Tab-separated table of C-alpha atoms and ligand atoms in Angstrom:
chain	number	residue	atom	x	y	z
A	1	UNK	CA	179.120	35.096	122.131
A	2	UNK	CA	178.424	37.842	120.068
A	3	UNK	CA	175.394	39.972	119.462
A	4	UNK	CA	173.694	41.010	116.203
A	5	UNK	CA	172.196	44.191	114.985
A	6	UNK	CA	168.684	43.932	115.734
A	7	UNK	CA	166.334	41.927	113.681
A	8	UNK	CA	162.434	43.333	112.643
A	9	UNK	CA	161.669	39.431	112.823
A	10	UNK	CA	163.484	36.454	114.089
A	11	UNK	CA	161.994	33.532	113.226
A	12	UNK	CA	162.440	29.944	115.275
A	13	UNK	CA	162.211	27.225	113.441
A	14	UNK	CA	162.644	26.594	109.875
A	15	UNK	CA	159.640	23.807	108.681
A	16	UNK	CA	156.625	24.253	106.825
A	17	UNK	CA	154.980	27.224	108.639
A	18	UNK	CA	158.317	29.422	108.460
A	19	UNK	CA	158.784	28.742	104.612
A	20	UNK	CA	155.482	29.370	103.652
A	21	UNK	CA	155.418	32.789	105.935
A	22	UNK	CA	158.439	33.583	104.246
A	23	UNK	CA	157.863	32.606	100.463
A	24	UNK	CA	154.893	34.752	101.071
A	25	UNK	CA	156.848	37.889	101.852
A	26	UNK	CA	158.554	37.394	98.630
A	27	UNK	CA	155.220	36.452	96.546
A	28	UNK	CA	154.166	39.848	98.433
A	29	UNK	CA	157.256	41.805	97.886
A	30	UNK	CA	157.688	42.901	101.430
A	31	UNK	CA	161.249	44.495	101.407
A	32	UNK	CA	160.963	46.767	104.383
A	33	UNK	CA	161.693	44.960	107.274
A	34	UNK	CA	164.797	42.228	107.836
A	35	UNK	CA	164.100	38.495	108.565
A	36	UNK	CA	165.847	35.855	110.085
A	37	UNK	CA	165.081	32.220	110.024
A	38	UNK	CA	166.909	29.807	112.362
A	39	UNK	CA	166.887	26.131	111.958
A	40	UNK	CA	168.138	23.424	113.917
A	41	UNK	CA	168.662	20.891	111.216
A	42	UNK	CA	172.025	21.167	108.780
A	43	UNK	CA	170.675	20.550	105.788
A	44	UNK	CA	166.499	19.978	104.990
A	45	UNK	CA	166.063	16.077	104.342
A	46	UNK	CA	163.097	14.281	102.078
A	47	UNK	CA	161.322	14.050	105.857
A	48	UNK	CA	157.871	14.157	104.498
A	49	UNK	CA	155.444	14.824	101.900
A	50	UNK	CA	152.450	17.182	101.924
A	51	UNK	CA	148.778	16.286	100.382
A	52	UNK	CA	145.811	18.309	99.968
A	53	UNK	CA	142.441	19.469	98.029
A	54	UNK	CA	142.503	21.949	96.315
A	55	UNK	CA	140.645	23.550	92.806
A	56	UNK	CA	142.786	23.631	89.894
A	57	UNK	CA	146.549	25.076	90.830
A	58	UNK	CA	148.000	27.624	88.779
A	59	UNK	CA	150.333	28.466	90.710
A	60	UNK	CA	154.031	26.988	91.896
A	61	UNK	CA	152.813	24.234	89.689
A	62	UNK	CA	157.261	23.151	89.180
A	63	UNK	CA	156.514	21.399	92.812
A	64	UNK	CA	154.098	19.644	92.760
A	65	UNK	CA	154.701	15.805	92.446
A	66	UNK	CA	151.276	13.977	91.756
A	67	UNK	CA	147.707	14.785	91.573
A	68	UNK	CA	144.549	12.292	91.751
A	69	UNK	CA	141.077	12.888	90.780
A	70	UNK	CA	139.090	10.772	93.203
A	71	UNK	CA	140.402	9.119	96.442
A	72	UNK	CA	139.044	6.233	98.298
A	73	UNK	CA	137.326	4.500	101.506
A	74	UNK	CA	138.206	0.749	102.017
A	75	UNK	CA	136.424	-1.246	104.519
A	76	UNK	CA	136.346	-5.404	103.877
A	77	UNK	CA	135.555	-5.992	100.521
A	78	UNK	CA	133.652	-2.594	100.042
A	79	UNK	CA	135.729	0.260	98.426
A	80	UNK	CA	133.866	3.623	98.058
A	81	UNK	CA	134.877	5.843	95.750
A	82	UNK	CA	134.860	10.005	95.926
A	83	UNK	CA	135.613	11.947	93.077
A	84	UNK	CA	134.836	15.951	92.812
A	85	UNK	CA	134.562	17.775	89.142
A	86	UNK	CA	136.368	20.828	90.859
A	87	UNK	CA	139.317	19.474	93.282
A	88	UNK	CA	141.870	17.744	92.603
A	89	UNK	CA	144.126	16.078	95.808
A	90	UNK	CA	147.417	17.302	95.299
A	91	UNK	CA	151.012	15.825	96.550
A	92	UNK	CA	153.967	17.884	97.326
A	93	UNK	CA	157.215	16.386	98.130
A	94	UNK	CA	158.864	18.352	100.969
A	95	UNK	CA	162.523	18.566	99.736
A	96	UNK	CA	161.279	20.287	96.378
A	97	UNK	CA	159.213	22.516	98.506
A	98	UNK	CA	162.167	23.240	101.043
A	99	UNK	CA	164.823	23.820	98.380
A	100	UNK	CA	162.658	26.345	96.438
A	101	UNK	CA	161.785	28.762	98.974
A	102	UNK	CA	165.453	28.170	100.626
A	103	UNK	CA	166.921	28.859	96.693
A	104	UNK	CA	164.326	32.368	96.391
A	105	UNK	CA	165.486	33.223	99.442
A	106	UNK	CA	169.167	33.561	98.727
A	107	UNK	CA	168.196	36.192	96.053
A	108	UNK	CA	167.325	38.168	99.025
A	109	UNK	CA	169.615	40.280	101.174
A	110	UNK	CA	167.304	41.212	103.889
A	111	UNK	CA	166.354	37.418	104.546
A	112	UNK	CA	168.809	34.748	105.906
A	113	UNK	CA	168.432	31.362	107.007
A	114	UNK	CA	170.484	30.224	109.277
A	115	UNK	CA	170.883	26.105	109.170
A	116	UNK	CA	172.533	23.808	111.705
A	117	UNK	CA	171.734	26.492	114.663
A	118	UNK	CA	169.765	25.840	118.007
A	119	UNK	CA	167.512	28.042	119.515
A	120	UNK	CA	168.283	27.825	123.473
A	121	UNK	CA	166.599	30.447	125.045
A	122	UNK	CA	164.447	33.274	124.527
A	123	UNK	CA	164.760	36.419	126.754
A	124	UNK	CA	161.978	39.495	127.119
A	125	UNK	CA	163.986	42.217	127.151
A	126	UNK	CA	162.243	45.765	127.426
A	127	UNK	CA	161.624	46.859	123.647
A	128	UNK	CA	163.053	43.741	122.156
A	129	UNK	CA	163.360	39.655	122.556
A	130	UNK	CA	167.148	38.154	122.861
A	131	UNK	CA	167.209	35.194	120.690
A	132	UNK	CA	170.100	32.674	122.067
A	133	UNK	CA	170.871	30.002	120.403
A	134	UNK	CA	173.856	27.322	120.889
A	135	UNK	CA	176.038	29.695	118.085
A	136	UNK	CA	174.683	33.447	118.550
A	137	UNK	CA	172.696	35.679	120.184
A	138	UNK	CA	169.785	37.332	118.073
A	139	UNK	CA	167.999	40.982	118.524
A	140	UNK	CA	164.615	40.599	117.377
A	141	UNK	CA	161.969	43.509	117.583
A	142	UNK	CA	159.252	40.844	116.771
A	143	UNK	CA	159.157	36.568	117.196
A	144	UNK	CA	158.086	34.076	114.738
A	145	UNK	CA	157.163	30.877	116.749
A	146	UNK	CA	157.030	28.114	114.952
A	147	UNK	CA	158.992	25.114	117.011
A	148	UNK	CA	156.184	21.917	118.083
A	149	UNK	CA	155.289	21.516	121.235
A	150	UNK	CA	153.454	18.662	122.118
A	151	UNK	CA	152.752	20.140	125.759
A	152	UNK	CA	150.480	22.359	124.332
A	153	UNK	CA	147.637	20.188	124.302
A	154	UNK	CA	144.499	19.644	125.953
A	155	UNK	CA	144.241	15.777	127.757
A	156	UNK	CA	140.863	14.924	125.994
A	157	UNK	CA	140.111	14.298	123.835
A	158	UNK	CA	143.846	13.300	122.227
A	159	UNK	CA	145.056	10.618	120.095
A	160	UNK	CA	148.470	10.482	118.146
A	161	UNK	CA	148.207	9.688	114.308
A	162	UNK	CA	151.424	7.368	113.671
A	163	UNK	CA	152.834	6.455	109.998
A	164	UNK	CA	155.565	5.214	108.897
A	165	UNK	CA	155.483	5.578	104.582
A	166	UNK	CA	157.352	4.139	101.960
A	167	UNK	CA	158.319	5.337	98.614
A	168	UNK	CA	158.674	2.420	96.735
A	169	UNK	CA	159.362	1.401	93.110
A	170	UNK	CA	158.561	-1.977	91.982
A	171	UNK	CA	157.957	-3.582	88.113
A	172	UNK	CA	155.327	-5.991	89.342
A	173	UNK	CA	151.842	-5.357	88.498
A	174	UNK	CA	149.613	-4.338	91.572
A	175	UNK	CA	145.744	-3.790	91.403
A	176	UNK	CA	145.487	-0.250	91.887
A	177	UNK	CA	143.964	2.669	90.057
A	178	UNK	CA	146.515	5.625	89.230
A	179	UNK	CA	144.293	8.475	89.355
A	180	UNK	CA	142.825	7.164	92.691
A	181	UNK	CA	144.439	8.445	95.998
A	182	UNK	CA	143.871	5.454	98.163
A	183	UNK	CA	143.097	7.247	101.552
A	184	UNK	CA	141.759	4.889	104.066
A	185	UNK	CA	142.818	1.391	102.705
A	186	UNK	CA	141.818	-1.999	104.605
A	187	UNK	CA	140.527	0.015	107.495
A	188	UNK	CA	140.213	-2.062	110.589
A	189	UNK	CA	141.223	-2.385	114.453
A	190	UNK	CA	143.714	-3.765	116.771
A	191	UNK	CA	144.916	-3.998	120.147
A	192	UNK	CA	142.687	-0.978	120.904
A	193	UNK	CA	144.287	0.844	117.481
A	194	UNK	CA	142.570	1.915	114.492
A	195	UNK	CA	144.570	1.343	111.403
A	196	UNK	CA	144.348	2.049	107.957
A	197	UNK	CA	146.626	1.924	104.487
A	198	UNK	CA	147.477	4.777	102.840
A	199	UNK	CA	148.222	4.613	99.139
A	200	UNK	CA	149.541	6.984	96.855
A	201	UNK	CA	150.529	5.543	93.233
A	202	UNK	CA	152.660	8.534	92.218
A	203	UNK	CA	153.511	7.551	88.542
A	204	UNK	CA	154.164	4.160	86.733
A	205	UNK	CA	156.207	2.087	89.496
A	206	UNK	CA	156.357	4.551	92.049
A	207	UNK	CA	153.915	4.224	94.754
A	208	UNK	CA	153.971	6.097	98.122
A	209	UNK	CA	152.760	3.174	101.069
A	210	UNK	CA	152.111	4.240	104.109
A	211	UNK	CA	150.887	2.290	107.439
A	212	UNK	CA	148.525	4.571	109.812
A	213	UNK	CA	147.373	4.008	112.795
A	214	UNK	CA	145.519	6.136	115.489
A	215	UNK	CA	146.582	5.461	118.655
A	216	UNK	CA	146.644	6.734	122.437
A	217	UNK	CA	149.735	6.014	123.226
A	218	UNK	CA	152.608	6.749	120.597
A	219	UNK	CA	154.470	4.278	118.363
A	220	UNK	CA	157.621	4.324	117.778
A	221	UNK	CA	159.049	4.251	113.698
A	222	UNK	CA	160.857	0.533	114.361
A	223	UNK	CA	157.021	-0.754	115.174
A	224	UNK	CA	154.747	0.581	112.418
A	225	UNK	CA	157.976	-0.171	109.935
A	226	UNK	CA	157.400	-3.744	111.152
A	227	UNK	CA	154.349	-4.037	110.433
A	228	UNK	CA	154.414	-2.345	107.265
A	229	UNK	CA	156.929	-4.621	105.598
A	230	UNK	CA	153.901	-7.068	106.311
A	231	UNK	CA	151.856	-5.205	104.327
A	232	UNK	CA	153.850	-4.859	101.398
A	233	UNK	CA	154.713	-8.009	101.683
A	234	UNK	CA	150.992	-8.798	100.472
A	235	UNK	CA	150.710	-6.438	97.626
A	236	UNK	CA	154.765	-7.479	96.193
A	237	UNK	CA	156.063	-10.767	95.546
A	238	UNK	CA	159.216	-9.413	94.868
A	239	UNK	CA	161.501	-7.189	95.947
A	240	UNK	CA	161.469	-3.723	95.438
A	241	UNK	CA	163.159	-0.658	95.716
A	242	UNK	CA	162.769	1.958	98.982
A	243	UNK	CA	163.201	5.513	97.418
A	244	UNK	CA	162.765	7.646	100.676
A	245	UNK	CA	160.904	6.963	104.063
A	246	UNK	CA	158.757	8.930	106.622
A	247	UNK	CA	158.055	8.736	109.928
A	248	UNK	CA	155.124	11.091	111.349
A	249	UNK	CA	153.937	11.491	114.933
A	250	UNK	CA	151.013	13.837	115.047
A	251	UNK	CA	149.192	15.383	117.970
A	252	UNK	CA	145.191	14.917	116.860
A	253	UNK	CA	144.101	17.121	119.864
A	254	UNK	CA	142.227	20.802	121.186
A	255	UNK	CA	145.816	22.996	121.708
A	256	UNK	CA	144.794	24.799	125.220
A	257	UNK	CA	144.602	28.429	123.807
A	258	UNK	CA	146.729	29.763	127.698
A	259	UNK	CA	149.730	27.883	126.542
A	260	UNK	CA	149.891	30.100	123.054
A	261	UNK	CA	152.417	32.610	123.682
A	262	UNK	CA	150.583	34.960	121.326
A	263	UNK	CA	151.371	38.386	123.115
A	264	UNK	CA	152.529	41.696	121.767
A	265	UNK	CA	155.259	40.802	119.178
A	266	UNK	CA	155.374	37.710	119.751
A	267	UNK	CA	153.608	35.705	116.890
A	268	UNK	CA	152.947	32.110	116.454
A	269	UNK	CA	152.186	29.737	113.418
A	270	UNK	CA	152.051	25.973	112.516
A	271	UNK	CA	151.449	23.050	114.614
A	272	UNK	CA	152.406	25.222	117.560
A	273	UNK	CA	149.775	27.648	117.005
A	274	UNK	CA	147.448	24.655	116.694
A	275	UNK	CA	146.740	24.683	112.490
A	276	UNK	CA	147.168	20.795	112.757
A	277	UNK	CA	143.029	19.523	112.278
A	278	UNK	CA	142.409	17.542	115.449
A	279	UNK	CA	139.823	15.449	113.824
A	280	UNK	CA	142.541	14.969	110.713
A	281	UNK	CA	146.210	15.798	110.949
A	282	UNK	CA	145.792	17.430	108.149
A	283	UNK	CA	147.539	21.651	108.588
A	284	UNK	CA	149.450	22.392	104.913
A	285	UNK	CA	146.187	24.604	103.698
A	286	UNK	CA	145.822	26.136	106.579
A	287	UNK	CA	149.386	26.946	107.262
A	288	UNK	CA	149.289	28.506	103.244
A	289	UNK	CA	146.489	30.073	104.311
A	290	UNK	CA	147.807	31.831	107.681
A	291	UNK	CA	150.821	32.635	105.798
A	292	UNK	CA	149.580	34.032	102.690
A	293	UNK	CA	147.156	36.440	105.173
A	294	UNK	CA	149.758	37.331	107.358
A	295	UNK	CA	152.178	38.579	105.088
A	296	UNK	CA	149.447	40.741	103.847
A	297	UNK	CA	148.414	42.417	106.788
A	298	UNK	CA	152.217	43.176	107.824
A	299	UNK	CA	151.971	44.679	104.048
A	300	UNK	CA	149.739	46.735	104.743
A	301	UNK	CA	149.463	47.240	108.385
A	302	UNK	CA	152.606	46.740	109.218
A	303	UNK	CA	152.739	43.956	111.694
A	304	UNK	CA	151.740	40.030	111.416
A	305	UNK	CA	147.988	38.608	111.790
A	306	UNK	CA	147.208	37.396	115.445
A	307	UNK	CA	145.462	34.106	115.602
A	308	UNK	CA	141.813	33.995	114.723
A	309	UNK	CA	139.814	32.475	117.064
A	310	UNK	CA	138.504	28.808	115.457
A	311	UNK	CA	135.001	28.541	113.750
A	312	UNK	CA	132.926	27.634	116.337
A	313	UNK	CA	130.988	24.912	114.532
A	314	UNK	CA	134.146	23.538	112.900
A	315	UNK	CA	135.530	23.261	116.183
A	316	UNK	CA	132.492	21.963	117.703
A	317	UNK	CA	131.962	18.937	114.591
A	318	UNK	CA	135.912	18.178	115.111
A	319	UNK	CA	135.854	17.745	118.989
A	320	UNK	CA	132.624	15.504	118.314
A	321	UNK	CA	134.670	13.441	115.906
A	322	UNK	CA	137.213	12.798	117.996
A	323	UNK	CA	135.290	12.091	120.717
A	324	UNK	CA	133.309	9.289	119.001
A	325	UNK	CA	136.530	7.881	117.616
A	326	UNK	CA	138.931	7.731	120.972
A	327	UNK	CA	136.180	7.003	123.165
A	328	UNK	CA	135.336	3.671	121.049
A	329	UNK	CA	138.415	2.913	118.616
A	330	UNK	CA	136.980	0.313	117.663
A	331	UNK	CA	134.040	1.895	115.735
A	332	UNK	CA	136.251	4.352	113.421
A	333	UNK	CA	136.077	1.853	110.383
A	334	UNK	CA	132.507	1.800	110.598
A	335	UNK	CA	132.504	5.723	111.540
A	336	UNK	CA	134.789	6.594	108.852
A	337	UNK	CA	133.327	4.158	105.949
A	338	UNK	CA	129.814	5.372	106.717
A	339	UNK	CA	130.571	9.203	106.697
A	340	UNK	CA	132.546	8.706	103.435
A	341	UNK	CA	129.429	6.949	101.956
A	342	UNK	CA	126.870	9.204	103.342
A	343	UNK	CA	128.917	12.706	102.330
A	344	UNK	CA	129.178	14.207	98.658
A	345	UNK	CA	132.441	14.040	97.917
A	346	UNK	CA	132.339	18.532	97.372
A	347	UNK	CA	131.126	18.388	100.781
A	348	UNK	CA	133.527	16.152	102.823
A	349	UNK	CA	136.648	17.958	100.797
A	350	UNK	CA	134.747	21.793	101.965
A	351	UNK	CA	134.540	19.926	105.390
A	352	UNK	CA	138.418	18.900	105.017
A	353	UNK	CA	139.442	22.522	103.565
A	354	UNK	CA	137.841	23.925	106.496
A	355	UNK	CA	136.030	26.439	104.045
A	356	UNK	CA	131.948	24.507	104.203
A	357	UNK	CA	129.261	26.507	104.733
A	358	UNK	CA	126.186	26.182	107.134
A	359	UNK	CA	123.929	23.928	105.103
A	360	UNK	CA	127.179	22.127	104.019
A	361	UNK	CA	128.049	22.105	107.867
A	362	UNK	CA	124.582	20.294	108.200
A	363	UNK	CA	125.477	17.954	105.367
A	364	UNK	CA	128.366	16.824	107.676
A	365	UNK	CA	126.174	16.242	110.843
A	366	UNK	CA	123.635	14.576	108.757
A	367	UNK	CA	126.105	12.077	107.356
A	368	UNK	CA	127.581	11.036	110.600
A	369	UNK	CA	126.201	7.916	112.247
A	370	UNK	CA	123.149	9.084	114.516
A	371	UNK	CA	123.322	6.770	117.087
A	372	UNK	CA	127.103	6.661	118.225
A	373	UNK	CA	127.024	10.762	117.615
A	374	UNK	CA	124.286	11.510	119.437
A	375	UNK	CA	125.189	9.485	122.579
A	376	UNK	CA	128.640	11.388	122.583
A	377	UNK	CA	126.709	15.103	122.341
A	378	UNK	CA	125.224	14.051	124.855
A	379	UNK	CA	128.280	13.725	127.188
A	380	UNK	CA	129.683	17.103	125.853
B	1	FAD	C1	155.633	12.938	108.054
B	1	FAD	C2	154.530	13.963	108.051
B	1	FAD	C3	153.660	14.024	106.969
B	1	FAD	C4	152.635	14.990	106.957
B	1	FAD	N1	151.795	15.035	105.883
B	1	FAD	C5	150.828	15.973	105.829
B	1	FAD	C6	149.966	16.043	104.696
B	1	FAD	O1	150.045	15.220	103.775
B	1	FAD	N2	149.042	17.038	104.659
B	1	FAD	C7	148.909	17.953	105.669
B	1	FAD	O2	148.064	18.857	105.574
B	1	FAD	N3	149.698	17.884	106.768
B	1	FAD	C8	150.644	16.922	106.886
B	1	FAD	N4	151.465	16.857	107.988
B	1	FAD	C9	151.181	17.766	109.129
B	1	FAD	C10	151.813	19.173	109.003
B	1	FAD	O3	151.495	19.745	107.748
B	1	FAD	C11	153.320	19.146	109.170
B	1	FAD	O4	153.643	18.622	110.414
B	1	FAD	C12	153.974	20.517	109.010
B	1	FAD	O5	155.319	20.291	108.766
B	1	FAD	C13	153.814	21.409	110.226
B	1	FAD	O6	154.538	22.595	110.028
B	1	FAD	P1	155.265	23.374	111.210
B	1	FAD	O7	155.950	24.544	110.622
B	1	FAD	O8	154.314	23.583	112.318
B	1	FAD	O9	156.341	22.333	111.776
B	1	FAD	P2	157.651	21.806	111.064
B	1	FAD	O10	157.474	21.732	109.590
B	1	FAD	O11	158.016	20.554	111.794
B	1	FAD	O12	158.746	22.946	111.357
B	1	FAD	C14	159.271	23.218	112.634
B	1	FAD	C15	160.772	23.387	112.464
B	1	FAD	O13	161.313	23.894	113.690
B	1	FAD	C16	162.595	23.329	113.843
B	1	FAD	N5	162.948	23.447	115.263
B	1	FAD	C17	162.303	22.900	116.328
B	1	FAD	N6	162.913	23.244	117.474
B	1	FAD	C18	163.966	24.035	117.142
B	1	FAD	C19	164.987	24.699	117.896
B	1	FAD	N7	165.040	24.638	119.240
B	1	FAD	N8	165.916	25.427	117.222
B	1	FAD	C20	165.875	25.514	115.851
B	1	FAD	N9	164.942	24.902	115.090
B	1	FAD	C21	163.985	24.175	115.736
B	1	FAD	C22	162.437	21.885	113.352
B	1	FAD	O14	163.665	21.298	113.001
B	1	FAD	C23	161.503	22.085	112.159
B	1	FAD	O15	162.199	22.194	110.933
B	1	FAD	C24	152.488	15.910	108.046
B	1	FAD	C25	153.373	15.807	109.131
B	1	FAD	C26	154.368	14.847	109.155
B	1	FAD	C27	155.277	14.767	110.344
């Protein structure tokens, strides 16, 4: 196999947190040093879609797909709805995002991705890393981590957030408001499993449906898919058209800090460097954010941002979350109707940006059921 001339960055993986890094380097016109991206998959696929708060975007506004001013709690027959004057929640569909930063990127000679190409192996060599993958061998003075690894997680508390969503178009008339993002839908529990609707409409006769469930154990895509076309089955009378499909399996969990490979030169970001929220699933903001501040500091300093250490109290309010909610499934449609009634909406989408304050911190705690809460700090 042969070897290539040595690489300032090699980066493995190709996803979210690699794009972002990477469209920030060009946002930031970093030219100096030479980046390569390798990617497993042969050609980026409609796999997902991306959703998030955020104040008005100026911004990369060509890819965004939908935005909705308030978004919703359904438990029963009560429905409570959130709306802020200042966010907005925001949909991005992945393949626009992908094929924008992978079309800016091919106006650039020192960056090349490299689809349809493994990485095997990585070796420590004395002043560089040897990148092998099932095609090449790589010369990298500095890694870009970015593959999943589910081993990197702590036991407890853990759950795995399971969906299976539809983009659907359909004629018939359904009783839903299109500038409400329908988060938590018909919240309610079985066989141990919290589950939950999730319902974007996108534009007129598009709507993204999505089945969620919080689980301990995984499920696989051919379950929830079941059990979705049950769903839909209630909302449409008639048939109707599937326009794409996703299928997400995502860790909700502490990552154990000793299994980050975060050492000289060797860099981590993403799920990997555990940006996915445990008490969420949420990570696009913060994996724009990590990007958009690491770019910056190899501008000017001239190497990539370690990992901050988490905000104590964030982390702290997010492990009691999950707690509550995987040590008694059965109570998160209570927990999570209650909070969403209890919170201003400013306040729960601070808590969900990750950017609240300490008296909006408080605000958080205070809105949380005291009895179930308390019992669990107690155990902590
Ligand atoms: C279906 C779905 C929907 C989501 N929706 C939201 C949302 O609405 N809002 C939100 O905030 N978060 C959401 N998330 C969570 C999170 O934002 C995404 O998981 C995000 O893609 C994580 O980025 P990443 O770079 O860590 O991983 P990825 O985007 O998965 O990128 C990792 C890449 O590494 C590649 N790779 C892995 N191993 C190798 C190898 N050995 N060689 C070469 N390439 C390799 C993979 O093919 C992949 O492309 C969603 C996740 C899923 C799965």
């Amino acid at each position: 196999m042969s070897k290539n001339n040595i690489s300032d960055f090699v980066i493995l993986g190709g996803g979210c947190s690699a794009l972002s890094f990477i469209n920030q380097v060009i946002e930031q016109k970093i030219t100096k040093y030479s980046f390569i991206i390798i990617e497993k998959q042969k050609k980026y696929v409609d796999d997902k879609s991306w959703c998030f708060w955020s104040e008005n975007i100026k911004k990369n506004k060509n890819i965004i797909g939908a935005s909705w001013s308030s978004f919703s709690f359904n438990l029963g027959n009560r429905t409570n709805f959130l709306s802020s004057k200042n966010f907005k929640y925001y949909y991005i569909r992945s393949i626009k995002f992908y094929e924008s930063i992978k079309k800016k990127i091919s106006n650039y000679a020192h960056i090349t991705l490299r689809l349809n190409e493994t990485i095997i192996r990585i070796k420590n060599k004395k002043n560089y890393f040897e990148v092998i993958t099932n095609k090449s061998i790589y010369l990298a003075k500095n890694i870009l981590d970015t593959r999943p690894n589910i081993h990197i997680y702590e036991k407890n508390p853990f759950l795995y957030q399971c969906f299976v969503g539809y983009e659907i178009k359909s004629e018939e008339k359904i009783n839903l408001k299109k500038s409400n993002a329908y988060l938590m839908h018909n919240m309610h529990t079985s066989n141990n499993k919290f589950y939950f609707e999730y319902i974007l409409p996108i534009e007129k006769n598009t709507y993204l449906f999505e089945l969620t469930t919080f689980t301990k154990t995984d499920l696989s895509l051919k379950i929830i898919e079941k059990e979705l076309r049950i769903v839909l089955s209630k909302y449409f009378k008639k048939p109707y058209q599937i326009i794409r499909k996703e299928y997400g399996k995502i860790p909700m969990g502490f990552v154990n800090n000793k299994m980050i490979k975060n050492k000289k030169n060797y860099f981590v970001s993403g799920s990997l460097a555990g940006f996915i929220r445990p008490s969420s699933g949420y990570a696009f903001v913060d994996i724009q954010k990590w990007s958009e501040r690491a770019a910056n500091n190899l501008k000017i300093k001239g190497n990539i941002e370690k990992l901050e250490k988490r905000e104590v109290i964030k982390n702290f309010l997010d492990k009691i979350f999950l707690k509550v909610i995987s040590s008694d499934i059965s109570k998160a449609p209570q927990i999570f109707y209650y909070f969403s009634k209890n919170i201003s909406p400013t306040t729960f989408i601070k808590f969900m940006l990750g950017e609240a304050n300490l008296l909006e911190y408080f605000r958080v705690i205070y809105a949380m059921p005291k009895r179930i809460f308390l019992k669990c700090l107690i155990k902590i």
